[in-house]
XYZ file of C-alpha atoms in Angstrom:
550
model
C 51.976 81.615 116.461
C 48.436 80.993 118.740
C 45.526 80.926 116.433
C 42.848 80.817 119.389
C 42.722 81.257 122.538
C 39.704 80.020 124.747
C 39.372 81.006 128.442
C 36.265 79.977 130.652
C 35.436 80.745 134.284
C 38.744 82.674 134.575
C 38.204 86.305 136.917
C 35.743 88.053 134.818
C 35.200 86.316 132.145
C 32.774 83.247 131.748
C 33.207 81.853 128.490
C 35.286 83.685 125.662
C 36.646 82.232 122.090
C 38.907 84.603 120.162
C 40.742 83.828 116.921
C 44.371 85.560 116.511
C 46.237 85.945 112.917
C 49.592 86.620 111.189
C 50.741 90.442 111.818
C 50.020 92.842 113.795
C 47.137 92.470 116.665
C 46.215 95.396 118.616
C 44.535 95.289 122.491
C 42.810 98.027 123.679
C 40.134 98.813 126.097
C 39.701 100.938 129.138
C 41.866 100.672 132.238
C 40.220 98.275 134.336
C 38.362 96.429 131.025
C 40.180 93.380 131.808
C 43.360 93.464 129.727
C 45.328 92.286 132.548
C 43.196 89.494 132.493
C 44.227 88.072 129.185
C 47.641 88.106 130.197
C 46.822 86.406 133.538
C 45.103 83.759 131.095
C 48.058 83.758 128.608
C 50.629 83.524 131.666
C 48.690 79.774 132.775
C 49.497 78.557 129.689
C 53.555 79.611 129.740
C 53.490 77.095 132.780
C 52.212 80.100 135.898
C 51.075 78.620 139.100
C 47.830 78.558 139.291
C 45.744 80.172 142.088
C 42.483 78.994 142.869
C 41.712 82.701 143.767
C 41.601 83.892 139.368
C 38.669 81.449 139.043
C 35.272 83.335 138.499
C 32.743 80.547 139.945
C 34.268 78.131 142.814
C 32.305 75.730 142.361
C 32.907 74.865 138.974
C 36.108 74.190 136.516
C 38.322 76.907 135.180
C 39.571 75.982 132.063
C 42.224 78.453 129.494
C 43.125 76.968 126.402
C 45.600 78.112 123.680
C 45.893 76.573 120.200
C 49.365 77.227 118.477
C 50.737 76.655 114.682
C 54.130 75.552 114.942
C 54.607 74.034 111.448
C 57.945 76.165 111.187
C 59.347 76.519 114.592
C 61.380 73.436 114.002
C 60.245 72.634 117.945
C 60.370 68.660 117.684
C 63.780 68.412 119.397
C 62.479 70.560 122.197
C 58.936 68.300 122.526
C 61.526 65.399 122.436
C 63.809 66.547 124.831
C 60.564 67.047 127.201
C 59.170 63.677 126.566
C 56.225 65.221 125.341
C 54.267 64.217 121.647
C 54.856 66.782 118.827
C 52.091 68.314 116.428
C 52.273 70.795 113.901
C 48.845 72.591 115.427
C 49.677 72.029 119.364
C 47.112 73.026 121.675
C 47.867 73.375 125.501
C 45.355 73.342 128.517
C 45.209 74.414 131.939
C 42.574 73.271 134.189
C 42.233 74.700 137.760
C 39.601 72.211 139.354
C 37.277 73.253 142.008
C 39.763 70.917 144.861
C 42.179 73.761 143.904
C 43.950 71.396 141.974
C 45.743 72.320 138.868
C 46.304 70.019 135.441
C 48.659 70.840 132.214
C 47.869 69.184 129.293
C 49.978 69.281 126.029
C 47.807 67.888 122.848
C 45.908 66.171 125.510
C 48.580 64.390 127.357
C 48.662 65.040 131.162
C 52.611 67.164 131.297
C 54.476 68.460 134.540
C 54.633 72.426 134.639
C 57.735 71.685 134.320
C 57.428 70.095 130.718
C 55.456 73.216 130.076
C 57.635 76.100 131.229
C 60.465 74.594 129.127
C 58.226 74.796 126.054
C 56.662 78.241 126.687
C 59.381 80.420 125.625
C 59.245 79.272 122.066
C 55.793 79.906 121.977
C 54.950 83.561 123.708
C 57.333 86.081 124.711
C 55.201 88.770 127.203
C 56.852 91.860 127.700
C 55.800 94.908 129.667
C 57.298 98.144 131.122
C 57.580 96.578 134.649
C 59.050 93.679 132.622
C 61.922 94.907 130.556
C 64.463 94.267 133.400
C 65.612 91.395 131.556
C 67.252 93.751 128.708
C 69.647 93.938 131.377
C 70.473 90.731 132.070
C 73.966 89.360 130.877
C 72.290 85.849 129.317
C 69.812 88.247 127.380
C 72.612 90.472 125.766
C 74.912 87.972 124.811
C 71.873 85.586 123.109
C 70.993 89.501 121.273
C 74.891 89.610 120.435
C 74.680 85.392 119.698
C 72.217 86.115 116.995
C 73.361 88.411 115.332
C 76.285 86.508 115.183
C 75.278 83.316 113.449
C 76.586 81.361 116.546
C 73.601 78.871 116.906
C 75.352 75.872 115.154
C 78.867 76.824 117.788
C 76.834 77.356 120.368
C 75.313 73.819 119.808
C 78.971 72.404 119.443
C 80.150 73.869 122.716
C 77.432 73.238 124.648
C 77.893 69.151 123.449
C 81.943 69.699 124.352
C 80.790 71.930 127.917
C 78.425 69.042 128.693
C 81.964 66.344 127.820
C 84.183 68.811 130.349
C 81.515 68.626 133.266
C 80.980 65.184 133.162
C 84.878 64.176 133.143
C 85.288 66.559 135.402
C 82.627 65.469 137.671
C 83.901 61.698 136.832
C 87.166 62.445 137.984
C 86.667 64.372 141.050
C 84.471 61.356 141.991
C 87.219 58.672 141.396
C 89.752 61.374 143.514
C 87.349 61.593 146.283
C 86.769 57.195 146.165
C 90.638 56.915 146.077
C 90.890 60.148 149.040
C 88.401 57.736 151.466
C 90.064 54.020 150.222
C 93.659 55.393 150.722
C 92.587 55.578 154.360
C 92.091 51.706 154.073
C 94.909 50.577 152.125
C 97.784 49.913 154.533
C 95.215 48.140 157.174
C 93.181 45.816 154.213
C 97.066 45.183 152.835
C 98.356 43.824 156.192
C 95.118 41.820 156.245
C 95.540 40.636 153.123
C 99.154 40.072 153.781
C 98.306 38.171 156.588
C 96.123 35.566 154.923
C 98.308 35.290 152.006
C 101.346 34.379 154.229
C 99.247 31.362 156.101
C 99.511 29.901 152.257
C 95.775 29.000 152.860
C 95.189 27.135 150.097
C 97.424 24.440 150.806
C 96.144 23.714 154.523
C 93.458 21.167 155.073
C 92.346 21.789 158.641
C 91.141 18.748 159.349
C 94.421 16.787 158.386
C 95.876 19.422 160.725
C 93.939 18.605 163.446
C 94.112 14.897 162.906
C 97.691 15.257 162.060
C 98.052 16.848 165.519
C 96.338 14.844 167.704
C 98.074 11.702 166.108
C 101.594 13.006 166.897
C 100.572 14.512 170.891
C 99.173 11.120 171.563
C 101.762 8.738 169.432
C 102.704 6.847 172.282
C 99.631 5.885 173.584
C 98.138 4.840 170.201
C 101.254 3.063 169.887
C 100.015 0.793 172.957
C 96.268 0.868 171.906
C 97.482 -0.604 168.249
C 99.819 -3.544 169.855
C 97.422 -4.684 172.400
C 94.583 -4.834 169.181
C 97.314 -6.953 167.586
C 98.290 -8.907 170.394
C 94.246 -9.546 170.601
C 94.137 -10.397 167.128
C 96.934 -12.620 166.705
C 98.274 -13.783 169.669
C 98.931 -17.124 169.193
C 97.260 -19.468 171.849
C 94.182 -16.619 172.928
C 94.040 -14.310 169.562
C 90.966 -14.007 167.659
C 92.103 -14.914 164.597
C 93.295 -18.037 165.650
C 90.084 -18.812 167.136
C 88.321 -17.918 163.901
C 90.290 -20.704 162.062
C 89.785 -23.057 164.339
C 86.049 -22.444 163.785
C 86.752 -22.443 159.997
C 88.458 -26.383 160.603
C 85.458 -27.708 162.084
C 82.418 -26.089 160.028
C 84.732 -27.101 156.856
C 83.940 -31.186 158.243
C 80.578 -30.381 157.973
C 79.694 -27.760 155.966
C 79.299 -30.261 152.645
C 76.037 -31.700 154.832
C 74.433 -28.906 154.571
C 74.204 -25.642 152.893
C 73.840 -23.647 156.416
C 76.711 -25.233 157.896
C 78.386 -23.963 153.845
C 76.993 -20.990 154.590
C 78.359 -20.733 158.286
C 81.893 -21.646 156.709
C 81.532 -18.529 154.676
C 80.770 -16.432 156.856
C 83.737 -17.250 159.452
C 86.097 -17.336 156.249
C 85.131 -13.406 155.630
C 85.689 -12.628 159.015
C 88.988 -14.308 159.007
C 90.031 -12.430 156.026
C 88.416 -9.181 157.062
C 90.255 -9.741 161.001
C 93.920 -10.610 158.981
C 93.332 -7.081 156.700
C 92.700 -4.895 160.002
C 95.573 -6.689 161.729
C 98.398 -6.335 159.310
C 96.932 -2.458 158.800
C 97.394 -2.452 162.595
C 100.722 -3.220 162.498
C 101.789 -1.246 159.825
C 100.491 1.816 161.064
C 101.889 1.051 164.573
C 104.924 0.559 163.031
C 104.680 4.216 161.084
C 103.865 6.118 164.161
C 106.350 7.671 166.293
C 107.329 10.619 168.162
C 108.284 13.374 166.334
C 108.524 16.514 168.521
C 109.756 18.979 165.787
C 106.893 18.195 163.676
C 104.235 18.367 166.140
C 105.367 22.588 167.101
C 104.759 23.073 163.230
C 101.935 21.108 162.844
C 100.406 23.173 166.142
C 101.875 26.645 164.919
C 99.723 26.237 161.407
C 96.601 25.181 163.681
C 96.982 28.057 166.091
C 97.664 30.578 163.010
C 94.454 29.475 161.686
C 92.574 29.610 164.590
C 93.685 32.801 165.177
C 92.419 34.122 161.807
C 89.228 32.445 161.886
C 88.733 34.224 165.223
C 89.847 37.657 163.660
C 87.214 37.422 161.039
C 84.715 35.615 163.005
C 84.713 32.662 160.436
C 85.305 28.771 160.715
C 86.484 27.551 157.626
C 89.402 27.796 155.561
C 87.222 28.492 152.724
C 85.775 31.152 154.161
C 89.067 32.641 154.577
C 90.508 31.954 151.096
C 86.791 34.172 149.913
C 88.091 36.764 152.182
C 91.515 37.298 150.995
C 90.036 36.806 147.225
C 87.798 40.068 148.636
C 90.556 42.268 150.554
C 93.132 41.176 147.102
C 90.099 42.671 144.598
C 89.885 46.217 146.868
C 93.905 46.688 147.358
C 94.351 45.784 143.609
C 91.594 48.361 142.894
C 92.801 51.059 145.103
C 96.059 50.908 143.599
C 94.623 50.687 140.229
C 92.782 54.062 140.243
C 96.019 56.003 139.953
C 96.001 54.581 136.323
C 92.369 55.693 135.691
C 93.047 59.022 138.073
C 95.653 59.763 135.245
C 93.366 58.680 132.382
C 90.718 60.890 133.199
C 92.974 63.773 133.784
C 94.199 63.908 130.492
C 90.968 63.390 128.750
C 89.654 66.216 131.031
C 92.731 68.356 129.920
C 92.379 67.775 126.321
C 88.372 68.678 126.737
C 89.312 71.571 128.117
C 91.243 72.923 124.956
C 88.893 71.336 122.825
C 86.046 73.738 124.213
C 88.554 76.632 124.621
C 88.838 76.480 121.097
C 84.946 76.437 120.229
C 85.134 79.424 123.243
C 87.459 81.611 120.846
C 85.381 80.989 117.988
C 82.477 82.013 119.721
C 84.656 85.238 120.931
C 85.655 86.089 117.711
C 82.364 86.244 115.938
C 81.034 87.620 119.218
C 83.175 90.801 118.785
C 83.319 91.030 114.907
C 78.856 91.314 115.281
C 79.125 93.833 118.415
C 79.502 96.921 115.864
C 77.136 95.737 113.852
C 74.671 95.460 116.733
C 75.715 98.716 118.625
C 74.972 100.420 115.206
C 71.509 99.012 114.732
C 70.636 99.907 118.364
C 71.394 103.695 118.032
C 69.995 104.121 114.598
C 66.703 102.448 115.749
C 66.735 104.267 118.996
C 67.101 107.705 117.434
C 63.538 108.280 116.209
C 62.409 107.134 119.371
C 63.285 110.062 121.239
C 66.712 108.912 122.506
C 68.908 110.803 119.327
C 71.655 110.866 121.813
C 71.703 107.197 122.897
C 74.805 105.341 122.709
C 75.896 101.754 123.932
C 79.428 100.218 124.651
C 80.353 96.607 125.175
C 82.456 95.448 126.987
C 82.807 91.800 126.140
C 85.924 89.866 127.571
C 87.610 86.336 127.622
C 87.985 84.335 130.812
C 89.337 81.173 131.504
C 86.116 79.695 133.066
C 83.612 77.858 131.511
C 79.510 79.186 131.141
C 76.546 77.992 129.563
C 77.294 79.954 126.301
C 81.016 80.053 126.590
C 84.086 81.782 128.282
C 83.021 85.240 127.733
C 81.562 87.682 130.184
C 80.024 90.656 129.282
C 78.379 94.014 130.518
C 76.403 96.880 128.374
C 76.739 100.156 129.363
C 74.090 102.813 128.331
C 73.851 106.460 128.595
C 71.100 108.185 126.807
C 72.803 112.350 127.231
C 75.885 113.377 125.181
C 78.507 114.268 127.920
C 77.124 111.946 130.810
C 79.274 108.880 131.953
C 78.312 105.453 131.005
C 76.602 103.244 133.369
C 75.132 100.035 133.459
C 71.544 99.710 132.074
C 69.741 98.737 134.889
C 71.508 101.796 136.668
C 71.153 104.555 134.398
C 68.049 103.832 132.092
C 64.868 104.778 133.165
C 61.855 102.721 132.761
C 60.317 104.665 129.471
C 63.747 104.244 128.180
C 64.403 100.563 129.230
C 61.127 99.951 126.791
C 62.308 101.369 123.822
C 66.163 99.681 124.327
C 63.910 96.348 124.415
C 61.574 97.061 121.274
C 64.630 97.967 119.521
C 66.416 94.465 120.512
C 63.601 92.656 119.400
C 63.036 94.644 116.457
C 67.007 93.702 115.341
C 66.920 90.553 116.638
C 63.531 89.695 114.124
C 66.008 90.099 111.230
C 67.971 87.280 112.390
C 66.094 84.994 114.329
C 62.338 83.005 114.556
C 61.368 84.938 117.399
C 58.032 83.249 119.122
C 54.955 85.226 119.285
C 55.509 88.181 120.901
C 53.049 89.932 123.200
C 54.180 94.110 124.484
C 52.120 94.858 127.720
C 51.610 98.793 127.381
C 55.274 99.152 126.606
C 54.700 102.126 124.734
C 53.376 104.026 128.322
C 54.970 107.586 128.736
C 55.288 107.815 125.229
C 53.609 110.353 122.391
C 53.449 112.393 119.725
C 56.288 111.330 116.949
C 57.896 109.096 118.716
C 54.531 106.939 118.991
C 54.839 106.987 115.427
C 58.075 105.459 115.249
C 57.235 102.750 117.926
C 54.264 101.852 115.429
C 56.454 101.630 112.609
C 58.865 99.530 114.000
C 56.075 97.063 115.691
C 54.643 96.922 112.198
C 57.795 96.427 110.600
C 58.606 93.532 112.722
C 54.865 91.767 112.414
C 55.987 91.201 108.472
C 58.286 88.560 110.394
C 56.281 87.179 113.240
C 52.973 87.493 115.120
C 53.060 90.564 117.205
C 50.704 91.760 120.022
C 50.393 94.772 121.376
C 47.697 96.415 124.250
C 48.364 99.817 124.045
C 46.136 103.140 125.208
C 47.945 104.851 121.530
C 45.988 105.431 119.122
C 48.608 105.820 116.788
C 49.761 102.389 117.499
C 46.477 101.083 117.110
C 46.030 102.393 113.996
C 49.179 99.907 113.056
C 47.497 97.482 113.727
C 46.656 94.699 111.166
C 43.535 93.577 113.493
C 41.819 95.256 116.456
C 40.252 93.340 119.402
C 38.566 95.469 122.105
C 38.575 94.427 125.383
C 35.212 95.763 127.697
C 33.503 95.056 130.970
C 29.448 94.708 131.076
C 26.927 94.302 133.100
C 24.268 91.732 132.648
C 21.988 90.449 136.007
C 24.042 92.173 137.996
C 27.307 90.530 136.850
C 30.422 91.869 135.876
C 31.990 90.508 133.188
C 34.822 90.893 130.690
C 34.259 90.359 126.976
C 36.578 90.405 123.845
C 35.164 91.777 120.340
C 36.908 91.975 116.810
C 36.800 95.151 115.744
C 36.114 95.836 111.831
C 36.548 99.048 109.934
C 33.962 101.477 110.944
C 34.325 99.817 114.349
C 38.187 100.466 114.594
C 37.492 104.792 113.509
C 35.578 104.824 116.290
C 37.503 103.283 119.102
C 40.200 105.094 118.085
C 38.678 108.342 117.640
C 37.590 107.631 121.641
C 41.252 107.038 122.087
C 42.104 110.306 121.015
C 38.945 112.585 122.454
C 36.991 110.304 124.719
C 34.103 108.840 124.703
C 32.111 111.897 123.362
C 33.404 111.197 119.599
C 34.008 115.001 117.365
C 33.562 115.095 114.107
C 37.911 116.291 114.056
C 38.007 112.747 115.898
C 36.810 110.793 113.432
C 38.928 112.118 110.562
C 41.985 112.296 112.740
C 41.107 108.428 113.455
C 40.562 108.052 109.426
C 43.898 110.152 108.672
C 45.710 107.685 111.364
C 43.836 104.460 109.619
C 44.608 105.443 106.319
């Protein structure tokens, strides 16, 4: 419920501090006193834009503040779910700076109006005769029919298993579309991949290829190049080797004379060794090599078959290419791997379907076994209200698609004459009518829910006599429940009431301004005596006013 509500620099009003309490609060004031204001100041705080245009004085900050016990609204899930910090006493601000600029504040931290609009219907629910449209409203009626149902801990469980079906859904149709747009790809990366896989890359070494192949298409002449380094190396009378030992015969006279002529002896005796290694390698390799035609065409075909995929995949290694097929392997095994996980998904898709079909019927069920129940209620309330003939039909029925609050759709239909036809609400109620139909939802639906604060806008206009009676009963009956507002030109509705603000304009230096006073006893006879005779107050006034009090 608010407690207080504070509003400065906000249209006509500069600085105003009003308390609210449990029951029944009634508004009143003259047309024009600045009712309409309160609710523009109320309206901020459910999360309105606001326009710089409301503020009273330009130049300086508007502020509206609301202060709210919410001890047993059990609202910490919904502060949770709107990252925002819960408190028992909340207290929300709106600031409209002087740059135009607006700010939200939720127990002093900074929120989105977003935040704030999600919020606001659990605090204040404004109603007024140009409001009532959403009575007719499908998601309004079945949350009426909901209630009275008991479905809050279903609805809950569906909503969880709706949420499951959506996102496998959603999952799935992804993983379709992904396998739709690589299908496209398939045969061309599997003829690539194909390709690589048949060059058996991993067991070529390109450079051995190359070497391999420039060995065998120029055998013959490295043939010649290898005998004449033998020849040069051991020919008998002119080869280098036998030269070297020659040198070796006469430092090995001398070399015990000195160590330099030892050390010359060594060095000649390494070379000799070193020379007779490289010349029997010579010949052994000379011997090895040899034409080999057939070998050379395979030798070139692997070169040119990996030149040609290096050029197709602008690359130049062979490891580059083995990373590539690795790659184009990975997306062709994944491609044809989402037919598994296409299948998965469609069965756990299927058997989330049933699973919140089932919660669906429940929901159904209850949903029809409360309508009498409701339909009954309506009427009965209706009838004192000056609709005796009012009667309402539901037509509630199963579908196979999924909503917010289930499979069912439904439509009211409302006639208020014996004899006439049925029609939807919004068709054949008129707007005196479409008030009552909503005070007499929210007067049922206060037997089975928490309803949030709720504020009627001169929903009792076009109404008198008895019937304004009845409307003051009921309002009264259903601020034992909750906190109920009301602004209301009836006095017999204001005499309901379990407090009495007055809302007047006045005139001080010239200025306008709007201004809120709490009404006690003697106080309330006499504003209600002027709401039944004007402001020239009879003596018949005051004890009708009296009579109406008491």
């Amino acid at each position: 419920m608010i407690t207080t509500l504070v509003i400065k620099n906000y249209a006509l009003i500069e600085d105003i501090r009003v308390d609210f309490n449990e029951g029944l609060t009634i508004i009143t004031g003259e047309t024009g006193a600045g009712k309409s204001i309160l609710l523009g100041a109320l309206a901020l705080l459910l999360g309105k834009r606001a326009d710089l245009g409301s503020v009273k004085d330009a130049s300086k900050k508007c502020i509206v503040e609301g202060h709210f016990a919410i001890a047993n609204y059990n609202l910490e899930s919904i502060f949770d779910e709107n990252d925002m910090d819960y408190e028992s006493h909340t207290i929300i601000r709106r600031e409209i700076l002087p740059s135009g600029k607006s700010r939200a504040f939720v127990n002093d931290t900074p929120v989105a109006l977003a935040q704030l609009q999600a919020l606001s219907p659990y605090l204040i629910d404004v109603h007024s005769q140009h409001e009532t449209l959403e009575v007719a409203t499908e998601n309004f009626q079945m949350d009426v029919i909901d209630s009275l149902a008991g479905n809050s801990s279903l609805l809950k469980l569906y909503s969880k298993e709706f949420a499951d079906f959506k996102k496998t859904s959603e999952a799935l149709s992804l993983l379709q579309k992904e396998k739709e747009d690589a299908s496209k790809e398939l045969d061309y990366q599997s003829f690539l991949f194909n390709e690589l896989q048949q060059a058996n890359l991993s067991k070529l070494n390109q450079q051995e290829l190359e070497e391999t192949y420039e060995t065998l298409n120029n055998a013959e002449a490295i043939q010649d190049a290898l005998s004449n380094v033998n020849r040069l190396l051991d020919e008998e009378q002119i080869g280098t080797l036998q030269s070297a030992k020659e040198a070796r015969i006469i430092l090995g006279k001398i070399k015990e004379f000195s160590t330099v002529f030892e050390g010359f002896w060594e060095r000649v005796n390494s070379i000799i060794l070193e020379l007779e290694d490289i010349s029997s390698e010579v010949g052994n390799t000379s011997e090895k090599i040899e034409a080999d035609p057939e070998m050379l065409f395979q030798v070139n075909e692997k070169l040119q078959t990996l030149y040609k995929l290096q050029q197709k995949h602008a690359v130049s290694s062979v490891s580059e290419l083995l990373e590539i097929e690795k790659n184009l392997e990975e997306k062709v095994n994944t491609t044809l791997g989402m037919d598994d996980a296409i299948e998965k998904l469609e069965k756990q898709k299927a058997l989330l379907r049933q699973t919140a079909l089932k919660t669906a019927a429940s929901l159904h069920q209850k949903r029809e076994k409360s309508i009498p129940l409701l339909k009954k209620k309506l009427e009965a309330t209706l009838l004192p209200l000056g609709l005796p003939n009012a009667q309402f039909q539901f037509e509630l029925n199963a579908s196979e698609d999924f909503k917010a609050s289930g499979t069912d759709t439904l439509q009211l239909l409302f006639t208020a004459n014996k004899g006439m036809a049925f029609g939807s609400l919004k068709k054949v109620a008129s707007g005196g009518e479409m008030s009552r139909i909503m005070l007499s939802i929210k007067a049922v639906l206060a037997e089975y829910k928490k309803l949030p604060t709720i504020v009627f806008d001169e929903i009792d206009t076009g109404v008198s006599g008895e019937v304004a009676n009845k409307m003051a009963d009921i309002m009264h009956q259903m601020s034992k429940k909750m906190q109920l507002l009301s602004i209301t030109h009836l006095p017999q509705i204001a005499a309901k009431g379990d407090h009495h603000i007055k809302v007047y304009k006045e005139d001080k230096n010239n200025i306008t301004g709007t201004h809120l006073k709490v009404l006690e006893k003697e106080e309330r006879i006499i504003e209600i005596a002027q709401m039944l005779g004007g402001k020239n107050v009879s003596e018949a006034a005051l004890a009708n006013a009296k009579e109406l009090l008491n």
